[in-house]
Amino acid sequence: MQNARRDIHSYSNPEQIRVRHLDLDCDVLFDRKILKGTAALSVQRRVDSGAPPLILDTRNLHIEKVEVSEENGAYAETKFTLGASDPILGAPLSITIPPAATKVRIQYSTSPEASALQWLDPPQTAGKKQPFLFTQSQAIHARSWIPLQDTPGVRLTYSAHVRTPKDLLAVMSAGNDPDAPRTGEYKFRQHWPIPSYLIALAVGDLQFRPMGNRTGVYAEPSVVERAAKEFDDTEKMLRAAQELYGPYRWGRSDLLVLPPSFPYGGMENPSLTFATPTILAGDKSLVSLVAHELAHSWSGNLVTNATWSDFWLNEGFTVYVERRILEKVYGRPREEMEAVLGRQDLEREMAKLPERDQILHIDLKGRDPDDGVTLVPYEKGALLLRSLEQTFGREKFDAFLREYFNHFQFQSITTGIFVDYLKKHLLNGNTQIPLDEWLYKPGLPASAPQPVSDVLAKVAEQAKAWTGSKIETNNWSTQEWLHFLKALPPQLSPEKMRELDRAFSFTRTGNAEILEEWLLMAIRNRYEPAYPRLEEFLVSVGRRKYIKPLYEELVKSPEGKARATAIYKKARPGYHPIAVTTVDGILAPKS
Ligand code: BES
Ligand code: ZN
């Protein structure tokens, strides 16, 4: 069952004609910063749909030729028109296809400005010798490198043939062969129907290190060893998830560590999670991100949000599953810490959000879905599931979730479909859960769970007591340090900041989460000794979650805004197009 209601972020008409398979054949041209080749789409007409054109999503694509063929027939050129380009949605590509046609082949090339693609010159990589390319298709960027029905409500299988410079390796979201020789010619096949936002490609001087039978890491040579150590628990996490929610359906489960300009922490590309190098803390303290992306193998990749208004179905479920995995692998206290930090961050962010963005089923009319990404779908979504767990008990709720993943596997569903299923298979008339309030109202219901962590409660005591005198911080975990920093008063004198830094060396920490928190405090309190590190961080790291709050904090004062503008001038050429859009919006807001 797939939902026929329209996705407002796609021009496509899947209710009339549906793309089932993509066969991509392309050259990766680093010198021109473009992909050039063909996308052959297998299409299926809906009965009684007449002979409407096939409408595809595109953004900045240069379309050279379109051909159509019948099953086993020869390709013949056909007419197409490219409509006007919308700044958010791109341009519709309308293709005339005869009623019996089952294949449409588009010859095209991308533009160097493609929003999904980041082309790194050798100096922007760890090895400094080879260029690097990676894609980020979620939410609606797949259309900037492949013409297709770019909506999560449509699923397709794909095969690909990618040609690269000889000494580089290409990997895709399709179960990579760990023994693939470096020939400059690579073939891939994704056998399961996936939404377009999960199509992914990376090309670079990549090496592979196995961690287990079905797990391993791809990264540049100087990073791969460190990464394999950091992600050592991946197989354990996979097992934990399988015990809870049933078999892992995607064959291999590898990780790809990208250069620091990767705009996200992680991206759940099937069989090959893309990850930021900022989680390589050296002590596995930030691997909740790996648990998160693995959790998407059930929530998101197996059962997918049908539109971006249903994004919470992906992320809220995933944060819940992530924490269940963490609990199984690292114990309940760790889970509790993450849950407490999660609710606290959610409340802080929500206090600043307009009401319409505090709603789980978010209204994105006229907006880029990337702008709807806040902690609300993540943490409010996870709290809803936690409250279901608390109300019905683990045993019942776990069974429900397992059945939910099985029932909707390889389907894309809306919030409404979930609600119907929930009412029928768990609620059974029970009205304890204010479901409408959770899904369609701003803020949190009064009955929302309040996670508690004894460990963090002790840390908060220390933060209150902290006067510059000694406090007991022996063996504190990253989560405890984060809670400590967040529990300090927002305004601190220069002396206090200096004392903190002298006692705990925050400016020099190698842990990106702790550094982020500290740099925010430094900006807020004009703590100048941290400014060089702030600049270095903003210039070298392009992860949106980190850079967005830092620029936002900076622009609050005229002096900070000048600093932000100067730093951004240096940093912008190294940022991914998605991060550029975000920071442009902060430093030079439109209208
Ligand atoms: N799928 C998301 C990343 C994403 C969301 C990309 C929306 C584009 C649009 C991924 O699973 C994610 O949530 N990543 C988080 C890390 C996670 C541990 C919360 C991130 O990148 O910070
Ligand atoms: Zn996620």
Coordinates of C-alpha atoms and ligand atoms in Angstrom, one line a residue:
M1 CA 0.0 0.0 0.0
Q2 CA 1.4 3.3 -1.0
N3 CA -0.2 6.6 -0.3
A4 CA -1.6 8.4 -3.3
R5 CA -1.9 11.8 -1.6
R6 CA 0.5 14.3 -3.1
D7 CA 3.8 15.2 -1.7
I8 CA 4.1 19.0 -1.8
H9 CA 7.8 18.8 -2.3
S10 CA 7.7 16.9 -5.6
Y11 CA 6.3 17.8 -9.1
S12 CA 6.0 14.1 -9.9
N13 CA 2.8 12.2 -10.7
P14 CA 3.3 8.7 -9.2
E15 CA -0.4 8.2 -8.9
Q16 CA -0.5 8.1 -12.7
I17 CA 3.0 6.6 -13.6
R18 CA 5.4 5.2 -11.1
V19 CA 9.2 4.7 -11.4
R20 CA 10.2 1.3 -10.2
H21 CA 13.9 1.0 -11.1
L22 CA 16.8 3.2 -12.0
D23 CA 19.8 2.2 -14.0
L24 CA 22.4 4.9 -13.6
D25 CA 25.4 5.1 -15.9
C26 CA 27.8 8.0 -15.3
D27 CA 31.2 9.4 -15.4
V28 CA 32.6 11.4 -12.4
L29 CA 34.4 14.3 -14.0
F30 CA 36.4 16.0 -11.2
D31 CA 38.0 18.5 -13.6
R32 CA 34.6 19.9 -14.5
K33 CA 32.9 19.1 -11.2
I34 CA 30.0 17.3 -12.9
L35 CA 28.4 13.9 -13.3
K36 CA 27.6 13.1 -16.9
G37 CA 25.7 10.1 -18.2
T38 CA 22.3 8.5 -18.4
A39 CA 19.5 7.6 -16.1
A40 CA 17.3 4.8 -17.5
L41 CA 14.0 4.6 -15.6
S42 CA 11.6 1.6 -15.6
V43 CA 8.1 3.0 -15.3
Q44 CA 4.7 1.5 -14.6
R45 CA 1.5 3.1 -15.6
R46 CA -1.4 3.0 -13.2
V47 CA -4.5 1.5 -14.9
D48 CA -7.0 4.0 -16.2
S49 CA -4.6 6.9 -16.0
G50 CA -4.8 7.8 -19.7
A51 CA -1.6 8.9 -21.3
P52 CA -0.3 11.7 -19.1
P53 CA 3.3 12.8 -19.4
L54 CA 5.9 11.5 -16.9
I55 CA 6.9 14.3 -14.7
L56 CA 10.2 14.1 -12.9
D57 CA 12.0 16.4 -10.4
T58 CA 15.2 18.1 -11.4
R59 CA 17.4 20.9 -10.1
N60 CA 20.1 22.5 -12.1
L61 CA 20.3 19.5 -14.4
H62 CA 21.3 19.9 -18.0
I63 CA 19.1 17.6 -20.0
E64 CA 20.5 16.6 -23.4
K65 CA 18.2 14.0 -24.7
V66 CA 15.3 11.8 -23.7
E67 CA 14.4 8.5 -25.2
V68 CA 11.6 6.0 -24.6
S69 CA 11.2 2.3 -25.3
E70 CA 8.7 -0.5 -25.0
E71 CA 9.6 -3.7 -23.1
N72 CA 12.5 -5.3 -25.1
G73 CA 12.2 -2.6 -27.8
A74 CA 14.6 -0.1 -29.1
Y75 CA 15.0 3.5 -27.7
A76 CA 13.5 6.3 -29.7
E77 CA 13.9 10.0 -29.0
T78 CA 10.9 11.7 -27.4
K79 CA 9.8 15.3 -26.6
F80 CA 10.4 16.8 -23.2
T81 CA 10.0 20.2 -21.6
L82 CA 11.8 21.6 -18.6
G83 CA 9.5 24.0 -16.6
A84 CA 10.5 27.1 -14.7
S85 CA 12.8 26.6 -11.8
D86 CA 11.6 27.2 -8.2
P87 CA 14.2 28.1 -5.6
I88 CA 13.1 25.3 -3.3
L89 CA 11.7 22.6 -5.6
G90 CA 13.8 22.9 -8.8
A91 CA 12.2 22.4 -12.2
P92 CA 9.7 19.8 -13.4
L93 CA 10.9 17.7 -16.4
S94 CA 7.8 16.7 -18.4
I95 CA 8.3 13.8 -20.8
T96 CA 5.9 12.6 -23.4
I97 CA 5.6 8.9 -23.3
P98 CA 3.5 6.6 -25.4
P99 CA 1.0 4.3 -23.5
A100 CA 3.1 1.2 -24.1
A101 CA 6.4 2.6 -23.1
T102 CA 8.1 1.0 -20.0
K103 CA 11.5 2.6 -20.2
V104 CA 12.6 6.2 -20.3
R105 CA 16.3 7.1 -20.7
I106 CA 17.6 10.5 -19.9
Q107 CA 21.0 11.7 -21.1
Y108 CA 22.1 14.5 -18.8
S109 CA 24.8 16.2 -16.8
T110 CA 24.7 17.8 -13.4
S111 CA 25.9 21.4 -12.6
P112 CA 28.9 22.3 -10.5
E113 CA 26.4 23.9 -8.1
A114 CA 24.3 20.7 -7.6
S115 CA 22.9 20.9 -4.1
A116 CA 23.5 17.3 -3.3
L117 CA 27.1 17.2 -4.4
Q118 CA 30.2 18.4 -2.7
W119 CA 33.4 18.3 -4.8
L120 CA 36.4 18.6 -2.6
D121 CA 39.8 19.7 -4.0
P122 CA 42.8 17.7 -2.7
P123 CA 43.7 20.3 -0.1
Q124 CA 40.3 19.9 1.5
T125 CA 40.8 16.1 2.2
A126 CA 42.9 14.4 4.9
G127 CA 45.4 13.0 2.4
K128 CA 45.7 16.3 0.4
K129 CA 46.6 14.4 -2.8
Q130 CA 43.3 13.3 -4.3
P131 CA 39.9 15.0 -4.9
F132 CA 36.8 13.7 -3.2
L133 CA 33.1 13.7 -4.1
F134 CA 30.1 12.8 -1.9
T135 CA 26.4 13.1 -2.2
Q136 CA 23.7 14.0 0.4
S137 CA 20.3 13.4 -1.1
Q138 CA 18.0 13.8 1.9
A139 CA 15.7 15.6 1.9
I140 CA 15.1 16.8 -1.7
H141 CA 18.6 16.9 -3.2
A142 CA 18.6 13.7 -5.2
R143 CA 16.9 15.7 -8.0
S144 CA 20.1 17.7 -8.3
W145 CA 22.1 14.7 -9.4
I146 CA 19.5 12.3 -10.8
P147 CA 16.2 13.1 -12.6
L148 CA 13.6 11.1 -10.8
Q149 CA 10.4 11.1 -8.8
D150 CA 12.1 12.7 -5.8
T151 CA 9.5 11.9 -3.1
P152 CA 9.9 9.5 -0.2
G153 CA 6.5 8.1 -1.1
V154 CA 8.0 6.4 -4.2
R155 CA 10.4 3.5 -3.8
L156 CA 12.7 2.1 -6.4
T157 CA 15.5 -0.4 -6.8
Y158 CA 18.6 0.7 -8.6
S159 CA 21.7 -0.4 -10.4
A160 CA 24.6 1.8 -11.3
H161 CA 27.7 1.8 -13.4
V162 CA 30.1 4.6 -12.3
R163 CA 33.4 5.5 -13.9
T164 CA 36.0 7.5 -11.9
P165 CA 39.7 8.3 -12.2
K166 CA 41.6 5.0 -11.9
D167 CA 43.2 5.5 -8.5
L168 CA 40.0 6.4 -6.7
L169 CA 37.3 4.1 -5.2
A170 CA 33.6 4.6 -5.6
V171 CA 31.0 3.3 -3.0
M172 CA 27.3 3.5 -3.0
S173 CA 24.3 2.8 -0.8
A174 CA 24.0 -0.6 -2.2
G175 CA 26.1 -3.2 -0.3
N176 CA 29.6 -2.7 -1.4
D177 CA 32.0 -5.5 -2.3
P178 CA 34.8 -5.3 0.3
D179 CA 37.2 -6.8 -2.2
A180 CA 36.4 -4.6 -5.1
P181 CA 39.6 -3.8 -7.0
R182 CA 40.4 -0.2 -7.8
T183 CA 39.9 -0.1 -11.5
G184 CA 38.0 3.2 -12.0
E185 CA 34.9 1.2 -13.0
Y186 CA 32.4 0.2 -10.4
K187 CA 29.0 -1.6 -10.5
F188 CA 26.4 -1.5 -7.9
R189 CA 23.0 -3.0 -7.3
Q190 CA 20.4 -2.1 -4.7
H191 CA 17.9 -5.0 -4.7
W192 CA 15.4 -3.5 -2.3
P193 CA 13.0 -0.8 -3.1
I194 CA 14.2 2.4 -1.4
P195 CA 13.1 6.0 -1.5
S196 CA 15.2 8.4 -3.7
Y197 CA 16.7 10.2 -0.7
L198 CA 18.7 7.0 0.2
I199 CA 20.5 6.9 -3.1
A200 CA 24.1 7.9 -2.3
L201 CA 27.6 7.9 -3.9
A202 CA 31.1 8.8 -2.7
V203 CA 34.3 8.8 -4.6
G204 CA 37.8 9.3 -3.1
D205 CA 41.0 7.8 -2.0
L206 CA 39.2 5.4 0.2
Q207 CA 40.5 2.4 2.1
F208 CA 38.5 -0.4 3.7
R209 CA 39.0 -2.0 7.1
P210 CA 36.8 -4.9 8.1
M211 CA 35.5 -4.9 11.7
G212 CA 33.4 -8.1 11.5
N213 CA 31.8 -10.4 8.9
R214 CA 29.3 -7.9 7.7
T215 CA 30.7 -4.7 9.1
G216 CA 33.6 -2.5 8.1
V217 CA 34.8 1.1 7.6
Y218 CA 35.7 3.1 4.5
A219 CA 37.8 6.2 5.0
E220 CA 40.9 8.0 3.8
P221 CA 44.1 6.0 4.6
S222 CA 45.1 8.3 7.5
V223 CA 41.7 8.0 9.2
V224 CA 40.6 4.4 8.6
E225 CA 42.5 2.8 11.5
R226 CA 41.2 5.2 14.1
A227 CA 37.7 4.8 12.7
A228 CA 37.8 1.0 12.9
K229 CA 38.7 1.3 16.6
E230 CA 36.1 3.9 17.4
F231 CA 33.3 1.8 15.7
D232 CA 34.4 -1.5 17.1
D233 CA 30.9 -2.0 18.8
T234 CA 29.0 -1.8 15.5
E235 CA 28.3 -5.6 15.3
K236 CA 27.1 -5.6 18.9
M237 CA 24.7 -2.8 18.2
L238 CA 23.4 -4.6 15.1
R239 CA 22.7 -7.7 17.2
A240 CA 21.0 -5.7 19.9
A241 CA 18.7 -4.1 17.3
Q242 CA 17.9 -7.5 15.7
E243 CA 17.0 -9.0 19.0
L244 CA 14.6 -6.2 19.6
Y245 CA 13.1 -5.6 16.2
G246 CA 13.7 -8.6 13.9
P247 CA 16.2 -9.4 11.2
Y248 CA 18.5 -6.8 9.6
R249 CA 17.4 -6.8 6.0
W250 CA 20.3 -5.0 4.2
G251 CA 23.1 -7.5 4.0
R252 CA 26.3 -5.6 4.8
S253 CA 26.5 -2.7 7.3
D254 CA 29.5 -0.6 6.6
L255 CA 30.4 3.0 7.6
L256 CA 32.0 5.7 5.5
V257 CA 33.9 8.4 7.3
L258 CA 33.8 11.6 5.2
P259 CA 35.9 14.7 5.3
P260 CA 34.9 17.2 8.0
S261 CA 32.8 19.3 5.6
F262 CA 30.0 16.6 5.6
P263 CA 27.0 18.7 6.6
Y264 CA 25.4 16.1 8.9
G265 CA 26.5 13.9 11.8
G266 CA 25.4 10.8 10.0
M267 CA 23.2 9.7 7.1
E268 CA 21.6 6.3 7.1
N269 CA 22.4 5.4 3.5
P270 CA 21.4 1.7 3.2
S271 CA 24.3 -0.7 3.9
L272 CA 26.7 2.3 4.1
T273 CA 26.2 4.9 6.8
F274 CA 27.9 8.2 5.9
A275 CA 29.5 9.8 9.0
T276 CA 31.2 12.9 10.1
P277 CA 34.8 12.5 11.4
T278 CA 33.8 14.7 14.3
I279 CA 32.5 11.6 16.1
L280 CA 36.0 10.2 16.3
A281 CA 36.6 11.2 19.9
G282 CA 39.0 8.4 20.6
D283 CA 36.9 6.9 23.4
K284 CA 33.7 5.7 21.7
S285 CA 31.8 8.4 23.6
L286 CA 30.0 9.7 20.5
V287 CA 29.0 6.4 19.0
S288 CA 25.3 6.9 19.8
L289 CA 25.4 8.3 16.2
V290 CA 26.3 4.9 14.9
A291 CA 23.4 3.4 16.9
H292 CA 21.1 6.1 15.5
E293 CA 22.0 5.4 11.9
L294 CA 21.8 1.7 12.4
A295 CA 18.3 2.1 13.9
H296 CA 17.2 3.7 10.7
S297 CA 17.7 0.3 9.1
W298 CA 14.3 -0.4 10.6
S299 CA 12.7 3.1 11.2
G300 CA 13.2 5.1 8.0
N301 CA 14.8 2.7 5.5
L302 CA 12.4 -0.2 6.1
V303 CA 9.3 1.8 7.0
T304 CA 9.7 5.3 5.5
N305 CA 8.0 8.6 6.0
A306 CA 5.8 9.2 2.9
T307 CA 6.2 12.9 2.9
W308 CA 8.5 15.3 4.8
S309 CA 5.7 16.3 7.1
D310 CA 5.9 12.8 8.4
F311 CA 9.6 13.1 9.1
W312 CA 9.0 12.4 12.8
L313 CA 8.1 8.9 11.8
N314 CA 11.7 8.4 10.7
E315 CA 13.5 10.4 13.3
G316 CA 11.3 10.0 16.4
F317 CA 11.2 6.2 16.0
T318 CA 14.9 6.2 15.3
V319 CA 15.9 8.1 18.4
Y320 CA 13.7 5.8 20.5
V321 CA 15.3 2.7 18.9
E322 CA 18.8 4.2 19.1
R323 CA 18.4 4.5 22.9
R324 CA 17.1 1.0 23.2
I325 CA 20.3 -0.2 21.4
L326 CA 22.5 1.9 23.7
E327 CA 20.8 0.5 26.7
K328 CA 21.4 -3.1 25.5
V329 CA 25.1 -2.4 24.7
Y330 CA 26.2 0.1 27.3
G331 CA 23.6 -0.3 30.1
R332 CA 20.6 1.6 31.4
P333 CA 22.6 4.5 33.0
R334 CA 23.9 5.5 29.6
E335 CA 20.5 5.4 28.1
E336 CA 19.1 7.5 30.9
M337 CA 21.8 10.1 30.4
E338 CA 21.1 10.4 26.7
A339 CA 17.4 10.6 27.3
V340 CA 17.7 13.4 30.0
L341 CA 20.1 15.4 27.7
G342 CA 17.6 14.9 24.9
R343 CA 14.6 16.2 26.7
Q344 CA 16.6 19.1 28.1
D345 CA 17.9 20.1 24.6
L346 CA 14.3 19.8 23.2
E347 CA 12.8 22.1 25.8
R348 CA 15.5 24.7 25.3
E349 CA 15.1 24.6 21.5
M350 CA 11.3 24.5 21.6
A351 CA 11.2 27.6 23.8
K352 CA 12.7 29.5 20.8
L353 CA 10.6 27.9 18.0
P354 CA 7.4 29.3 16.6
E355 CA 4.4 27.2 17.5
R356 CA 4.0 25.7 14.0
D357 CA 7.5 24.2 14.3
Q358 CA 6.7 22.5 17.7
I359 CA 4.2 20.2 16.0
L360 CA 5.2 16.7 15.1
H361 CA 3.1 16.5 11.9
I362 CA 4.7 19.7 10.6
D363 CA 3.3 22.0 8.0
L364 CA 6.0 22.7 5.4
K365 CA 4.0 24.6 2.8
G366 CA 6.3 26.9 0.9
R367 CA 9.4 25.7 2.8
D368 CA 12.4 23.7 2.2
P369 CA 12.1 20.4 4.3
D370 CA 15.7 20.9 5.5
D371 CA 14.3 24.0 7.4
G372 CA 11.8 21.8 9.3
V373 CA 14.7 19.8 10.9
T374 CA 14.7 20.7 14.6
L375 CA 14.9 18.5 17.7
V376 CA 11.1 18.3 17.7
P377 CA 10.7 15.4 15.2
Y378 CA 13.6 13.7 17.0
E379 CA 13.1 14.2 20.7
K380 CA 9.4 14.9 20.9
G381 CA 8.8 11.9 18.6
A382 CA 11.0 9.7 20.9
L383 CA 9.1 10.9 24.0
L384 CA 5.8 9.9 22.4
L385 CA 7.1 6.4 21.9
R386 CA 8.6 6.4 25.4
S387 CA 5.2 7.3 26.8
L388 CA 3.6 4.4 24.8
E389 CA 6.3 2.1 26.3
Q390 CA 5.6 3.3 29.8
T391 CA 1.8 3.1 29.4
F392 CA 1.6 -0.4 27.8
G393 CA 4.8 -1.9 29.2
R394 CA 7.9 -3.0 27.4
E395 CA 6.8 -6.4 26.5
K396 CA 3.7 -5.3 24.7
F397 CA 5.2 -2.3 23.2
D398 CA 8.3 -4.2 21.9
A399 CA 6.0 -6.7 20.3
F400 CA 3.9 -3.9 18.7
L401 CA 7.0 -2.3 17.2
R402 CA 8.4 -5.5 15.8
E403 CA 5.0 -6.2 14.2
Y404 CA 4.8 -2.6 12.9
F405 CA 8.2 -2.9 11.1
N406 CA 7.2 -6.3 9.6
H407 CA 3.8 -5.1 8.6
F408 CA 5.0 -2.0 6.8
Q409 CA 8.4 -3.2 5.6
F410 CA 9.5 -1.6 2.3
Q411 CA 6.6 0.8 2.4
S412 CA 6.2 4.5 2.8
I413 CA 3.5 5.6 5.2
T414 CA 1.9 8.8 6.5
T415 CA 1.2 9.9 10.1
G416 CA -2.4 9.0 9.4
I417 CA -1.6 5.4 8.5
F418 CA 0.5 5.1 11.6
V419 CA -2.3 6.4 13.8
D420 CA -4.8 3.9 12.4
Y421 CA -2.4 1.1 12.9
L422 CA -1.6 2.2 16.4
K423 CA -5.2 2.5 17.4
K424 CA -6.0 -0.9 16.1
H425 CA -3.0 -2.8 17.4
L426 CA -2.0 -1.1 20.6
L427 CA -4.4 1.5 21.9
N428 CA -7.5 -0.7 21.6
G429 CA -9.8 2.1 22.8
N430 CA -7.4 3.2 25.5
T431 CA -7.5 7.0 25.7
Q432 CA -4.7 7.6 28.2
I433 CA -2.4 8.9 25.5
P434 CA -3.4 12.4 24.2
L435 CA -2.5 11.4 20.6
D436 CA -4.0 14.4 18.9
E437 CA -2.1 16.7 21.3
W438 CA 1.2 14.8 20.6
L439 CA 0.8 14.9 16.9
Y440 CA -1.0 18.1 16.0
K441 CA -0.4 20.6 18.9
P442 CA 2.6 22.6 19.9
G443 CA 4.6 22.0 23.0
L444 CA 4.6 18.9 25.1
P445 CA 1.6 17.2 26.7
A446 CA 1.6 17.4 30.5
S447 CA 1.9 13.6 30.6
A448 CA 5.1 13.5 28.6
P449 CA 7.8 11.3 30.2
Q450 CA 10.4 13.0 32.3
P451 CA 13.5 10.8 31.9
V452 CA 15.7 10.8 35.0
S453 CA 19.4 10.0 35.4
D454 CA 20.9 9.6 38.9
V455 CA 24.4 10.1 37.4
L456 CA 23.4 13.4 35.8
A457 CA 21.6 14.5 38.9
K458 CA 24.9 14.3 40.8
V459 CA 26.6 16.3 38.0
A460 CA 24.1 19.0 38.3
E461 CA 24.8 19.3 42.0
Q462 CA 28.5 19.7 41.2
A463 CA 27.7 22.5 38.7
K464 CA 25.7 24.3 41.3
A465 CA 28.4 24.0 43.8
W466 CA 31.2 25.0 41.4
T467 CA 33.0 28.0 42.6
G468 CA 36.4 27.5 41.2
S469 CA 37.2 25.2 44.1
K470 CA 37.9 21.6 43.3
I471 CA 35.0 19.4 42.3
E472 CA 35.1 15.6 41.7
T473 CA 35.2 15.1 38.0
N474 CA 37.2 11.9 37.9
N475 CA 36.2 9.6 35.1
W476 CA 33.4 11.7 33.9
S477 CA 31.9 10.6 30.7
T478 CA 31.3 12.9 27.8
Q479 CA 27.6 13.0 28.7
E480 CA 28.5 14.1 32.2
W481 CA 30.7 16.9 31.0
L482 CA 28.0 18.0 28.6
H483 CA 25.5 18.1 31.4
F484 CA 27.9 20.0 33.6
L485 CA 28.5 22.7 31.0
K486 CA 24.8 23.0 30.3
A487 CA 24.0 23.3 34.0
L488 CA 26.3 26.3 34.5
P489 CA 24.7 29.8 34.6
P490 CA 24.4 31.3 31.1
Q491 CA 26.3 34.4 32.1
L492 CA 29.8 33.9 33.5
S493 CA 32.5 36.5 34.3
P494 CA 35.8 36.5 32.4
E495 CA 37.5 35.2 35.6
K496 CA 35.1 32.3 35.9
M497 CA 35.5 31.4 32.2
R498 CA 39.3 31.5 32.6
E499 CA 39.1 29.4 35.8
L500 CA 37.0 26.8 34.1
D501 CA 39.4 26.6 31.1
R502 CA 42.4 26.4 33.4
A503 CA 40.9 23.6 35.4
F504 CA 39.5 21.6 32.5
S505 CA 41.2 22.7 29.3
F506 CA 37.9 23.0 27.4
T507 CA 39.4 25.2 24.6
R508 CA 41.7 22.4 23.7
T509 CA 39.3 19.4 24.0
G510 CA 39.3 16.9 21.2
N511 CA 35.7 16.1 21.8
A512 CA 33.5 18.0 19.3
E513 CA 30.3 17.8 21.4
I514 CA 32.1 19.3 24.4
L515 CA 33.9 21.9 22.3
E516 CA 30.6 23.0 20.7
E517 CA 29.1 23.6 24.1
W518 CA 32.1 25.4 25.4
L519 CA 32.4 27.6 22.3
L520 CA 28.8 28.7 22.6
M521 CA 29.6 29.7 26.2
A522 CA 32.7 31.5 25.0
I523 CA 30.8 33.6 22.5
R524 CA 28.0 34.4 25.0
N525 CA 30.5 35.5 27.6
R526 CA 33.1 37.1 25.2
Y527 CA 35.8 34.8 26.3
E528 CA 38.5 35.8 23.9
P529 CA 41.1 33.1 24.5
A530 CA 38.7 30.7 22.8
Y531 CA 38.3 32.8 19.7
P532 CA 41.2 31.3 17.7
R533 CA 39.9 27.8 18.4
L534 CA 36.4 29.0 17.4
E535 CA 37.7 30.2 14.1
E536 CA 39.7 27.0 13.4
F537 CA 36.6 24.9 14.2
L538 CA 34.3 26.9 12.0
V539 CA 36.7 26.9 9.1
S540 CA 37.5 23.2 9.3
V541 CA 34.1 21.6 10.2
G542 CA 31.0 22.0 8.2
R543 CA 28.6 19.9 10.3
R544 CA 25.3 21.9 10.3
K545 CA 24.4 21.0 13.9
Y546 CA 27.6 22.6 15.1
I547 CA 28.1 25.6 12.9
K548 CA 24.5 26.8 12.8
P549 CA 24.2 27.5 16.6
L550 CA 27.7 29.1 16.6
Y551 CA 26.9 31.6 13.9
E552 CA 23.5 32.3 15.4
E553 CA 25.1 33.0 18.7
L554 CA 27.8 35.2 17.1
V555 CA 25.3 37.4 15.2
K556 CA 23.6 38.4 18.4
S557 CA 26.1 41.2 18.9
P558 CA 27.5 43.7 16.3
E559 CA 31.1 42.7 17.3
G560 CA 30.2 39.0 17.0
K561 CA 28.5 39.6 13.7
A562 CA 31.6 41.2 12.3
R563 CA 33.7 38.3 13.5
A564 CA 31.2 35.8 12.0
T565 CA 31.3 37.5 8.7
A566 CA 35.1 37.5 8.6
I567 CA 35.3 33.8 9.6
Y568 CA 32.6 32.9 7.1
K569 CA 34.5 34.5 4.3
K570 CA 37.3 32.0 4.9
A571 CA 35.0 29.1 5.7
R572 CA 32.4 29.3 3.0
P573 CA 34.4 27.9 0.1
G574 CA 35.0 24.7 2.2
Y575 CA 31.3 24.2 3.2
H576 CA 28.8 21.9 1.5
P577 CA 26.1 23.6 -0.5
I578 CA 23.5 22.6 2.1
A579 CA 25.6 24.3 4.9
V580 CA 26.1 27.3 2.7
T581 CA 22.4 27.8 2.4
T582 CA 22.0 27.5 6.1
V583 CA 24.7 30.0 7.0
D584 CA 23.8 32.4 4.2
G585 CA 20.4 32.5 5.8
I586 CA 21.9 33.5 9.2
L587 CA 24.4 36.1 8.0
A588 CA 22.3 37.7 5.2
P589 CA 18.7 36.8 5.9
K590 CA 16.4 37.2 2.9
S591 CA 13.7 39.8 3.2
Ligands
BES1 N1 18.7 11.3 8.4 C1 19.3 12.2 9.3 C2 20.1 13.3 8.6 C3 19.3 14.2 7.8 C4 18.0 14.7 8.3 C5 19.7 14.7 6.6 C6 17.3 15.6 7.5 C7 18.9 15.5 5.8 C8 17.7 16.0 6.3 C9 20.3 11.4 10.2 O1 19.8 10.1 10.6 C10 20.4 12.2 11.5 O2 19.4 12.3 12.2 N2 21.6 12.6 11.8 C11 21.9 13.4 13.0 C12 22.6 12.6 14.0 C13 21.8 11.9 15.0 C14 22.7 11.1 16.0 C15 20.8 12.7 15.7 C16 22.9 14.5 12.6 O3 23.3 14.6 11.5 O4 23.2 15.3 13.5
ZN2 ZN 18.2 10.2 11.9

